[in-house]
Structures are given as C-alpha cells and as structure tokens.
Short mmCIF file of C-alpha atoms in Angstrom, two decimals:
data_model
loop_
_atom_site.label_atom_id
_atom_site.label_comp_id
_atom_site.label_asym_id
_atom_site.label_seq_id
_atom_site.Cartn_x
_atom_site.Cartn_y
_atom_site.Cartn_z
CA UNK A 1321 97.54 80.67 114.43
CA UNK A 1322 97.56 84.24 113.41
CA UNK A 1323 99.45 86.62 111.66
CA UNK A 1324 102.83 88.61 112.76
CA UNK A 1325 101.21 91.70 114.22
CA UNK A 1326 98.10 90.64 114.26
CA UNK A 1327 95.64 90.42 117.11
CA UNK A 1328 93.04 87.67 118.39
CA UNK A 1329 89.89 88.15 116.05
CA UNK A 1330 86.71 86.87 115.83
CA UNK A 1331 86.80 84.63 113.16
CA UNK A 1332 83.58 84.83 110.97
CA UNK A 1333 83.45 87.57 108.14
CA UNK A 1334 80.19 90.00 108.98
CA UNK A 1335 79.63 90.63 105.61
CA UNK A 1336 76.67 92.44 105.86
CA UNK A 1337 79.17 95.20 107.35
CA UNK A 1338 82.14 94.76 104.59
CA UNK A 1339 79.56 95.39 101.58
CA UNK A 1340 77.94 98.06 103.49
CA UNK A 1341 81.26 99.62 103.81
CA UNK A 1342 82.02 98.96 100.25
CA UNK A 1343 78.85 100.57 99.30
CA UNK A 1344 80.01 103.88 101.13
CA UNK A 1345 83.14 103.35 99.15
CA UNK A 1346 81.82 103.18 96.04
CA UNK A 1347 79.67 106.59 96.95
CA UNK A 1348 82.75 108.81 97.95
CA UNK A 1349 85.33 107.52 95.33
CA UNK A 1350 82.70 108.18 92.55
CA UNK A 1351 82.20 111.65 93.56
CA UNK A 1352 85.83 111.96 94.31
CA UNK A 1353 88.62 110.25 93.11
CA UNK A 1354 86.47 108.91 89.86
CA UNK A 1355 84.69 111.72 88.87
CA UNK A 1356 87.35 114.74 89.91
CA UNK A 1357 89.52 113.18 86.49
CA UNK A 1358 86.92 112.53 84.48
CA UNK A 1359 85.28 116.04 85.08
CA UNK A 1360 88.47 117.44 83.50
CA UNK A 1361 87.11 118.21 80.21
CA UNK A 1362 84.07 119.52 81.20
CA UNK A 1363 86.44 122.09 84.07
CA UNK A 1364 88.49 123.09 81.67
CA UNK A 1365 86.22 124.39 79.42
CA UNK A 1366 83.86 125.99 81.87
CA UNK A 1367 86.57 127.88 83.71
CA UNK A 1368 88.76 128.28 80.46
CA UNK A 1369 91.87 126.14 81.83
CA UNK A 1370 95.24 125.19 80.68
CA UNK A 1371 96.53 121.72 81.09
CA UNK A 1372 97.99 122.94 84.28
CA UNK A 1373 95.36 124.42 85.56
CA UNK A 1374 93.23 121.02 85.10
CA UNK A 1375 95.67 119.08 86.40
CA UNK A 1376 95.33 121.58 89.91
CA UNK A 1377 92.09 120.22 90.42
CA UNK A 1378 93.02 116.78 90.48
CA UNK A 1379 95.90 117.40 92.73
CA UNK A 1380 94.41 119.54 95.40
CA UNK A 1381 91.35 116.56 95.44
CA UNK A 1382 94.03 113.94 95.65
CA UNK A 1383 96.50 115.83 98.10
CA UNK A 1384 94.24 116.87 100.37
CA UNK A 1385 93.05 113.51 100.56
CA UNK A 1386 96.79 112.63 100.84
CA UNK A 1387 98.09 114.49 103.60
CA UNK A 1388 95.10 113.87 105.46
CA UNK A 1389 94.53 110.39 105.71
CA UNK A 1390 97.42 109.34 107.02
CA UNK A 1391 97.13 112.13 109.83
CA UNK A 1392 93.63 111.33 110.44
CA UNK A 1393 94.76 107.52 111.27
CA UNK A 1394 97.55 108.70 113.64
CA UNK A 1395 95.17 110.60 115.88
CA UNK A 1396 92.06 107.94 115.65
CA UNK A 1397 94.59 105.47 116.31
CA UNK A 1398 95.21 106.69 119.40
CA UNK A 1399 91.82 108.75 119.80
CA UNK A 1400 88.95 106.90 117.97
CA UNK A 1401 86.00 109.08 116.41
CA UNK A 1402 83.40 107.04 115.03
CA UNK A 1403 81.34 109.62 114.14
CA UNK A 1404 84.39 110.40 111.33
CA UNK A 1405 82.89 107.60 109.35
CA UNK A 1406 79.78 109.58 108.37
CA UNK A 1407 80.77 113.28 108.71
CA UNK A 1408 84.10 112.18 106.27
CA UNK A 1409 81.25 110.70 103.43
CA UNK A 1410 78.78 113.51 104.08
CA UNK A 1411 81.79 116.16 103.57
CA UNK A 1412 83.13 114.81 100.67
CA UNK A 1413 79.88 114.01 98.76
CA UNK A 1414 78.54 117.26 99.22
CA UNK A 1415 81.05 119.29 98.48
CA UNK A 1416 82.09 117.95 95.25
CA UNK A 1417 78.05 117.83 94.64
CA UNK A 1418 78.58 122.02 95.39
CA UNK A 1419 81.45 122.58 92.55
CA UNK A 1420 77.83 122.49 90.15
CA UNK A 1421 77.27 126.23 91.43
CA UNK A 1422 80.71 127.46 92.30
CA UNK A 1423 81.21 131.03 90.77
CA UNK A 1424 84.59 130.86 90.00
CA UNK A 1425 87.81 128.48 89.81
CA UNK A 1426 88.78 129.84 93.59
CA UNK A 1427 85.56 128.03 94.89
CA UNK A 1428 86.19 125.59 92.79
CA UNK A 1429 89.70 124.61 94.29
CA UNK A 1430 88.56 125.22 98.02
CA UNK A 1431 85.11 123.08 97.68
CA UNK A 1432 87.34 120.25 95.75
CA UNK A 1433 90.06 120.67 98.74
CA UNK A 1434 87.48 120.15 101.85
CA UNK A 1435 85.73 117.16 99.62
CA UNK A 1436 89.28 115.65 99.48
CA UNK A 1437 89.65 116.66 103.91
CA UNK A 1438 86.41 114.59 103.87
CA UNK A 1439 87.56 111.79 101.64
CA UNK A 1440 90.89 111.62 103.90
CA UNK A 1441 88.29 110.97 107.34
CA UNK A 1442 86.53 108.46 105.92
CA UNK A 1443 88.91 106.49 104.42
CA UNK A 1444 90.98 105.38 107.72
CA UNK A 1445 87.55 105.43 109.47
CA UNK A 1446 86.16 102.77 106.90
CA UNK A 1447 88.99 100.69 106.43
CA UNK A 1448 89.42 99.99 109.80
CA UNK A 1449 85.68 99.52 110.03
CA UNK A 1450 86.16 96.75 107.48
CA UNK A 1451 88.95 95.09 109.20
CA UNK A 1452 87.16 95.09 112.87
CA UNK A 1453 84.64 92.81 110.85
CA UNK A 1454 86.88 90.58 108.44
CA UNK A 1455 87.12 87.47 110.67
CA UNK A 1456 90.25 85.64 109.54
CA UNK A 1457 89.25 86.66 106.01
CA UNK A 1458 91.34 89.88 106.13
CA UNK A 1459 91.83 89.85 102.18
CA UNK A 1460 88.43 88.98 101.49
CA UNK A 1461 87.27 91.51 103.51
CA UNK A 1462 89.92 94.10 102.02
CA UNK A 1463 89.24 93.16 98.60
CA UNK A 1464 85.23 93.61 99.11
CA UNK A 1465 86.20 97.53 100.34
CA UNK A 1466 88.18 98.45 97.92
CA UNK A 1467 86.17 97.05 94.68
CA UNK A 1468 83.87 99.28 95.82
CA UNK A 1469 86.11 101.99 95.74
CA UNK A 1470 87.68 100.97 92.49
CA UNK A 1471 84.11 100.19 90.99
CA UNK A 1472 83.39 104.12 92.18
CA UNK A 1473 86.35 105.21 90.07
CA UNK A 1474 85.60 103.26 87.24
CA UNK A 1475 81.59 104.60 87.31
CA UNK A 1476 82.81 108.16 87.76
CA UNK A 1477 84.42 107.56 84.18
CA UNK A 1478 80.82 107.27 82.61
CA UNK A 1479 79.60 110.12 84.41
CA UNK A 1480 81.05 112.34 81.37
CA UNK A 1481 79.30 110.33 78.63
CA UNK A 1482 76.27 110.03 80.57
CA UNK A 1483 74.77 113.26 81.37
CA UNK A 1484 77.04 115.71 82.45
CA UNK A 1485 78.17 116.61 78.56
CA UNK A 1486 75.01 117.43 78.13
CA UNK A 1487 73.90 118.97 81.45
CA UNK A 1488 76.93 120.68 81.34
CA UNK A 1489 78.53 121.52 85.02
CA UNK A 1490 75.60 122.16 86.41
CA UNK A 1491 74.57 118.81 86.08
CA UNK A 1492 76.63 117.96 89.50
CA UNK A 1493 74.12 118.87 91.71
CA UNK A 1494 72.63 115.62 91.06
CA UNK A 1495 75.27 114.29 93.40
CA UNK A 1496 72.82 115.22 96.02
CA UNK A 1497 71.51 111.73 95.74
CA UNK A 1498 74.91 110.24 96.95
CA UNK A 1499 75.08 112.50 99.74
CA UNK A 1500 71.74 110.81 100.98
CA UNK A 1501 72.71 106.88 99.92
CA UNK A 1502 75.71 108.15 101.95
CA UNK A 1503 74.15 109.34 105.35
CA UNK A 1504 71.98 106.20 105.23
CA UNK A 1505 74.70 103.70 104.61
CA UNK A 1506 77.22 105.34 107.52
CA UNK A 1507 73.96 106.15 109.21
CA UNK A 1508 72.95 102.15 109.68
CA UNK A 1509 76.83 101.21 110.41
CA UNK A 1510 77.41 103.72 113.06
CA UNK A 1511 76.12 101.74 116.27
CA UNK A 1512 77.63 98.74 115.14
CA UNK A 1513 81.15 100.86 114.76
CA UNK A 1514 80.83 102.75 117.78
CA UNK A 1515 80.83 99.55 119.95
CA UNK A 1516 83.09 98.11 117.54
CA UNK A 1517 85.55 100.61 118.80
CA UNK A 1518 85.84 99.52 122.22
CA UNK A 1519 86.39 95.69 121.41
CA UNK A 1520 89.26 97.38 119.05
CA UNK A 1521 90.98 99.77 121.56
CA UNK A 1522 91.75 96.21 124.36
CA UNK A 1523 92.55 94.39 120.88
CA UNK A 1524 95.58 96.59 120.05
CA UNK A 1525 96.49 96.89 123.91
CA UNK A 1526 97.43 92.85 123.17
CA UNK A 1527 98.90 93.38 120.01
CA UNK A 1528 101.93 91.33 119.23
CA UNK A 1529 104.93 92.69 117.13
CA UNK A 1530 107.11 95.91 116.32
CA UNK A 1531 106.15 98.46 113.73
CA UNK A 1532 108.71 97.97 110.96
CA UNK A 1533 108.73 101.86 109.09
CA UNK A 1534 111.59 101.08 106.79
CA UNK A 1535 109.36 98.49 104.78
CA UNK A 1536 106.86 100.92 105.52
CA UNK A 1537 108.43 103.27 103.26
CA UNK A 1538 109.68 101.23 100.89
CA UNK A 1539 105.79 99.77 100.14
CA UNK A 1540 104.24 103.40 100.21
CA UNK A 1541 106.94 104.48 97.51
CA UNK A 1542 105.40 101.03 95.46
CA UNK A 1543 101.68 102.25 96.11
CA UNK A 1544 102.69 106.24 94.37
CA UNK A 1545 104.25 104.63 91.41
CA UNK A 1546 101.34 101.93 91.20
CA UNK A 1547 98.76 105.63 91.30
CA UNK A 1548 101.04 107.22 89.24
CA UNK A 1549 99.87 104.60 86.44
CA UNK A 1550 96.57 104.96 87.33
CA UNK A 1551 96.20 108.64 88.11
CA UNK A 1552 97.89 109.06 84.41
CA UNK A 1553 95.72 107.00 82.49
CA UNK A 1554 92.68 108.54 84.37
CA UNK A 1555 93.27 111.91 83.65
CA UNK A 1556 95.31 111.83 80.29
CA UNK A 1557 94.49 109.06 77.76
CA UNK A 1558 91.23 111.40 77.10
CA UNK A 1559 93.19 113.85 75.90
CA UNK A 1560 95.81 111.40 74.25
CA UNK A 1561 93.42 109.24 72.28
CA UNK A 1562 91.82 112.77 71.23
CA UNK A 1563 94.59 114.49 70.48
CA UNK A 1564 96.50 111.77 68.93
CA UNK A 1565 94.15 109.36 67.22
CA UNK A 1566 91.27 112.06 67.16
CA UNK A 1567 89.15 109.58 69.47
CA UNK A 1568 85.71 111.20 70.98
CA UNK A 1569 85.90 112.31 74.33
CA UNK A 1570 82.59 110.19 75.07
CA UNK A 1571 84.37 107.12 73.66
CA UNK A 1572 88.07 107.54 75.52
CA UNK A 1573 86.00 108.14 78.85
CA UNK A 1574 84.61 104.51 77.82
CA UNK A 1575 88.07 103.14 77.22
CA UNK A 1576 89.19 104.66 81.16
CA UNK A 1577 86.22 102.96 82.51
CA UNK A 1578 87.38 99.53 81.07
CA UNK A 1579 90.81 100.01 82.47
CA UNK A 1580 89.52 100.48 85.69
CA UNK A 1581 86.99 97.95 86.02
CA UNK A 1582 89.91 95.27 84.71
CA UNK A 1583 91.71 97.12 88.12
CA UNK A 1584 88.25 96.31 90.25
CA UNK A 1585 87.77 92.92 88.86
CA UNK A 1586 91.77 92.54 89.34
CA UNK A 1587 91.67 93.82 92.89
CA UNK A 1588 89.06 91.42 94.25
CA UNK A 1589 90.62 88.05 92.78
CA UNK A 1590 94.11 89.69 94.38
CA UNK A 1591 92.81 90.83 98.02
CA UNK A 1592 91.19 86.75 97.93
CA UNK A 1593 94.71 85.34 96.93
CA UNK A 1594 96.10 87.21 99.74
CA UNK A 1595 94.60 84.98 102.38
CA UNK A 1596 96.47 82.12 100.77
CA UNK A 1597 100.02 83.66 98.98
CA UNK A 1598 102.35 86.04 100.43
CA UNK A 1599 101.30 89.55 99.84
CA UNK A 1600 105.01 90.66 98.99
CA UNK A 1601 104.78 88.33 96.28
CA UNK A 1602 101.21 89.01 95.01
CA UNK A 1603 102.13 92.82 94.77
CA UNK A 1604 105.92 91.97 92.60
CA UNK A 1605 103.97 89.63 90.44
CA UNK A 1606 101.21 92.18 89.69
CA UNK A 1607 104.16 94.87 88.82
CA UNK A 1608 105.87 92.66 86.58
CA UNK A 1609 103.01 91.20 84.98
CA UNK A 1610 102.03 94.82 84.25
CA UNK A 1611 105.24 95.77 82.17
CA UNK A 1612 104.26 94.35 78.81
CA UNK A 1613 101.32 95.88 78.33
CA UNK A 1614 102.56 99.42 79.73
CA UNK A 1615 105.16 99.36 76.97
CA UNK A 1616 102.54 98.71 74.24
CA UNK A 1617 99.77 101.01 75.44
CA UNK A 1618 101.44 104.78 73.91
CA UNK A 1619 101.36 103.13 70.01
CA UNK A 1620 97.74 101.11 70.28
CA UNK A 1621 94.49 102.84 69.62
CA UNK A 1622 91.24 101.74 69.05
CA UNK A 1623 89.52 98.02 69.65
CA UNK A 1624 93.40 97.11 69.67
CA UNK A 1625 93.84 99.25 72.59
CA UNK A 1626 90.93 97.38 74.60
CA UNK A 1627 93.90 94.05 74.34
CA UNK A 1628 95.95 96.27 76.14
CA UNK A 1629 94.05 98.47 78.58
CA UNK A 1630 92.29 95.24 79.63
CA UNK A 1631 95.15 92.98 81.41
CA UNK A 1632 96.79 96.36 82.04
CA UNK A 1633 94.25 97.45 84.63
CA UNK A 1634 93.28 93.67 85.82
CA UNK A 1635 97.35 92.95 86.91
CA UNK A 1636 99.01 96.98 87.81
CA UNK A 1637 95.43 97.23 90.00
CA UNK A 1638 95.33 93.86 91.50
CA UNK A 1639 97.83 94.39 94.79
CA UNK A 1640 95.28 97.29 95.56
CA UNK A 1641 93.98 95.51 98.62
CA UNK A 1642 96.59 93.68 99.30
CA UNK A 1643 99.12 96.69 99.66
CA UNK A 1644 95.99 97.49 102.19
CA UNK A 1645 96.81 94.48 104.07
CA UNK A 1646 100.23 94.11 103.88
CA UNK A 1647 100.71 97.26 105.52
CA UNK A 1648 98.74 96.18 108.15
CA UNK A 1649 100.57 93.55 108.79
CA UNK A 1650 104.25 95.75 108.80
CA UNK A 1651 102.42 97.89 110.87
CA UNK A 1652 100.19 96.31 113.44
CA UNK A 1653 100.25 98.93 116.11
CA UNK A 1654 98.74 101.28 113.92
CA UNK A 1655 96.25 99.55 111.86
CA UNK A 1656 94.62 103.13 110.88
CA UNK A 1657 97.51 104.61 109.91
CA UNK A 1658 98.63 101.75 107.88
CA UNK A 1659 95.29 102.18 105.56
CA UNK A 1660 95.86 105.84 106.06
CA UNK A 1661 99.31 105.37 104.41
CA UNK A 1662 98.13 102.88 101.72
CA UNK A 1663 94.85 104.30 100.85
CA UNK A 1664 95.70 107.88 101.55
CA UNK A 1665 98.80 109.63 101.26
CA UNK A 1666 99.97 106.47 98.54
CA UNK A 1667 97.47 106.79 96.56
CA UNK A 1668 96.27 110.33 97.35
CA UNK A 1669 99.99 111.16 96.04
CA UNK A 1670 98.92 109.97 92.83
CA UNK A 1671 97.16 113.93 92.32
CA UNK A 1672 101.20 115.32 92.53
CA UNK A 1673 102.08 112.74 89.56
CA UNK A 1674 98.66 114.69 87.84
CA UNK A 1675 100.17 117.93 88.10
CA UNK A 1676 103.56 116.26 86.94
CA UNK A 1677 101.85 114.95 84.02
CA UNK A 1678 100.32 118.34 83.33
CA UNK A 1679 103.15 120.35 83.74
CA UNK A 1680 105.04 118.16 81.51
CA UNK A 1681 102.22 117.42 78.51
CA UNK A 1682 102.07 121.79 78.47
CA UNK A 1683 105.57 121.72 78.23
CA UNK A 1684 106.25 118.93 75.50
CA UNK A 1685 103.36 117.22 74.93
CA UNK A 1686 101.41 114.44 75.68
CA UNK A 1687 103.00 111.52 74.11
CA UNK A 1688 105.89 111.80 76.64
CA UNK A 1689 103.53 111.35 79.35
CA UNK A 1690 102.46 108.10 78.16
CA UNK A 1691 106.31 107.31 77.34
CA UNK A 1692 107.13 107.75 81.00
CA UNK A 1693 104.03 105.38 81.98
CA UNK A 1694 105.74 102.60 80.11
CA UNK A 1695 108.69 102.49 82.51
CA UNK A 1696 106.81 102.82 86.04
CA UNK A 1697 105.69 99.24 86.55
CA UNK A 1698 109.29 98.64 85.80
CA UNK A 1699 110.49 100.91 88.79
CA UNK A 1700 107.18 99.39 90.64
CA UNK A 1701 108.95 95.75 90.45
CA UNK A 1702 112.47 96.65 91.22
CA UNK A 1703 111.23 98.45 94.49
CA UNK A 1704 109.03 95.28 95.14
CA UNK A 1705 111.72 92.64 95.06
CA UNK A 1706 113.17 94.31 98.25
CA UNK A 1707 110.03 94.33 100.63
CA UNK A 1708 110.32 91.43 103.08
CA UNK A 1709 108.35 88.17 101.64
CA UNK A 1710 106.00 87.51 104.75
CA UNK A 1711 105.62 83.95 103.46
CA UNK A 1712 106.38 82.48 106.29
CA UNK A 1713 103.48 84.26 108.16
CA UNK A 1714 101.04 83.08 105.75
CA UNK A 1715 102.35 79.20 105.98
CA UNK A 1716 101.60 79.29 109.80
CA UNK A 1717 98.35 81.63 109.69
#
C-alpha cells in the first residue's frame, strides 16, 4: 500500500540518479549556503564590515534563496522546466565563484543575490528529481540528497582554513571548478529528467488526498527555528569562540565543520528511519533530544566543546530529510512546492535569523546570541508535538 498523498511509483531506488543528484547538491550548497558563512571573516575584512553588514551577506544569499524556492515549485508544479535543474547549479556556482573580483560590496550583494535566485531553481528542480527516482525508498532517497547538501555545508567550513586565508578573496575564483563538476553532473541527468517529467505530470493527475496548509505552516515554522540553530552556529561561534575564549579563526571554522558533519551523518540515519517511524515523531524526538546540549554549548570551549557540538549537530540536523518528506506527504498535490517550502523558504529563512543575530551581537554582544540558541530547540519541540503523527500511514505503507 502507499502513502496518504502519495502516488503509484515504481518501486526500485535508481540510485545512480539520487547520488548524482546529491553530488550536484553537495556542489551548490558548498559554494552557497556553506561557504557564504564561512566567508564572513574573510568579507568583512576585505570590504571593512560591521557585524551587520556581514550578516547582509548571509541574508540576501539565504533570502533570495528563500523567497524563491518556494515560488519556483509553484510554477514548475504546474509548468515543469527541466532545463531549471542545470541553469539553477550553473547560476549559483558561478556567481558566488564571481564575488573573487567584485569591486565593491554593491557587486558583492547583487552577485551573492542571483547565486541565491540560482540556488532557489535548483533546489525544487533536484528534489523532485530525487523523488521521481526513490522507488518506495522515499527517505532513503531524501536522506542521500540532502547529505550531500549538508556534507556541502560542512566542506564550505574548511574552505577558510584551507586556502582562502591565505589566497585571500581572490582565491574564489577557484570555484570555477564546481561550476564545471556542476554542468557535467546536471548535464548527464538532464535526459533522464526531461522524460522523467512526463511520467510525473499523469502521476499527480492520479494523486490521492487534500493538501493540508495548516500543518503546512505549522512544520515550516519548525524547519526556521531548526535553521535558526544552524544558521547561528554557522555564522557566529567563529566569532564567539574568538572573541570569548580567544580561539583561532582556522580552528573555530574546524569546530563548525564538526557540527555540521554530526548534522550530515545525523540526517542520513534520520531520512532511513523515516521509511520505518512516523516522521512527526522522528522530527519531535530530534528537537527534544537537541535541548541538552543547546543549553550547555554558550559556557563549553575547547575539546569539551567537541562533547557538545557533536550530538548537537547529529540530533537538531537529523529531521533534515525527513521535514523534506513529511511535507510531501501533507502536501501531495504539490510535491515541488513542498521541497520548495522545506528546503527553501524554511531553511532559506534561516539568513533573516543571521541578520537577527547580527543586529543583536552589534547591539549587546555576542554571548546573548548564543543565550537565545539555548532555548530554540525548546520552541522547536513544543511546535512539534502539535503536527499530526502520520503513524498510521507508515503502519499500512
């Protein structure tokens, strides 16, 4: 039996596809949503920034992105492009690749904005991709896609520590070489997707089940909180272990990337688990498993911090695919928008809690970020209790 929602699918995983699709994840989140926070240092001091300022750059990346995605998945949802999958990658590779030569912080904030435009086309684009070949292994499948993403992230963290500290911002234009893994990997899936496409459009004509927005809404305002957490600790514990514990900026960079290969590590095992457990209850168990650790994480520095960061990152990160899938499944008319929603505008949403944080670390300093980062897995499982437990779906699927 299938899902609620859910269509008649084929019902072996082409994985061949997913990890090709992965792949193209990892490429744009690296050059995107990894490396945009990690590049923060390295921005402010070329274009002599304020925290604000910094924190700009990270939210018109991540808003663009945002706003984008969720609109892009509307229209392909009814119009499907698949030529978005590889013009979305190529966009936002190369223009972040571009910010190594821009002459001033106005380029700089227009070439991050259209790399976040391209970002928000691919995403809906490549997540639908990797559902159209998931089988009956929908988590599996989701959980493949987004490590790469997360792994992306997590990479983009050693990008600082690796060369561009020393290359200085110049040092971006190396990029160029994800630009080309990109138009190969989109290149190769692009026949497949295009015919994919058709199958897809007389799938959703025999969809079964209503849209249900109010869950909908509920969920999305679980995925900003859940990139709230992350977007903070991306962008500020830098600063925080510098400014606070006088950590190196080459070592704190180090300490991000753990966190967020925990998340990557954490997101697989979760997306598997959702083929088998309700995905309302994966994603409150992941919140509330995350609280103990967010409390502790402001007063630890150091190899003590590593006991912290660790299990933070494996259990806040771990509904990251499923949150993919769950919406999926609350939305099943509009299987696009639903990744568009999750990936894009929750996530994306994360660059307004940058500029939040920002604001609030020029205003009374940095510590109080991290104080409000203890309480949002907190908010994160009270909002969770309340989605509807789909348990019943996954007893019968």
């Amino acid at each position: 039996m299938t899902e609620r929602g859910s269509v008649p699918a084929r019902s072996g995983l082409n994985r061949g596809v997913v990890w090709s699709l992965g792949g193209s994840h990892l490429l744009n989140d690296l050059v995107t949503t990894g490396v945009v926070p990690a590049l923060s240092p390295l921005y402010m001091s070329t274009y002599h920034l304020n925290y604000t300022q910094t924190s700009l750059v990270v939210l018109c990346s991540y808003l663009t992105s945002s706003i984008s995605q969720p609109l892009f998945g509307a229209l392909t949802d009814k119009y499907p492009r698949a030529w978005l999958l590889p013009l979305g990658l190529f966009l936002s590779t190369l223009c972040l690749t571009l910010t190594g030569v821009a002459p001033n912080f106005a380029w700089l904030l227009l070439l991050i904005s259209i790399s976040g435009l391209g970002s928000g086309a691919f995403h809906p684009e490549a997540a639908r991709g990797t559902q159209l070949a998931s089988g009956n292994a929908r988590g599996r499948a989701q959980a493949i896609f987004q490590v790469g993403g997360n792994s992306g992230q997590a990479l983009g963290q050693l990008m600082m520590p690796l060369f561009l500290l020393s290359l200085g911002v110049h040092g971006l234009l190396w990029f160029a070489v994800a630009v080309g893994l990109g138009l190969i990997l989109t290149g190769r899936l692009y026949p497949w997707y295009r015919g994919s496409l058709r199958e897809h459009g007389r799938r959703m004509r025999e969809a079964k089940g209503d849209n249900r927005v109010g869950a909908v809404v509920l969920l999305v305002i679980v995925v900003i909180v859940r990139s709230w957490c992350q977007i903070g600790i991306s962008v500020f514990l830098p600063f925080y272990y510098r400014h606070q514990f006088g950590m190196s900026y080459n070592l704190a960079d180090s300490f991000t990337f753990i966190f967020l290969a925990a998340g990557a590590v954490g997101t697989f095992i979760g997306g598997t688990l959702a083929d088998k457990m309700p995905k309302q209850r994966i994603l409150l168990y992941s919140m509330l498993c995350s609280i103990p650790f967010a409390l502790l994480l402001p007063f630890l520095h150091g190899a003590a911090a590593l006991f912290i960061l660790i299990p933070f990152g494996f259990f806040i990160l771990s509904s990251f695919a499923v949150t993919v899938v769950y919406c999926q499944y609350l939305l099943p008319r509009n299987i696009s928008l639903a990744s568009g929603l999750t990936i894009g505008f929750g996530v994306g949403a994360g660059g307004i809690g940058a500029t939040f944080f920002g604001a609030l670390s020029d205003a009374v300093g940095l510590k109080i970020v991290f104080y409000v980062l203890m309480f949002l897995p907190i908010l994160g499982s009270l909002l969770s209790f309340f989605l509807p437990n789909d348990a019943r779906d996954v007893a019968s699927s």
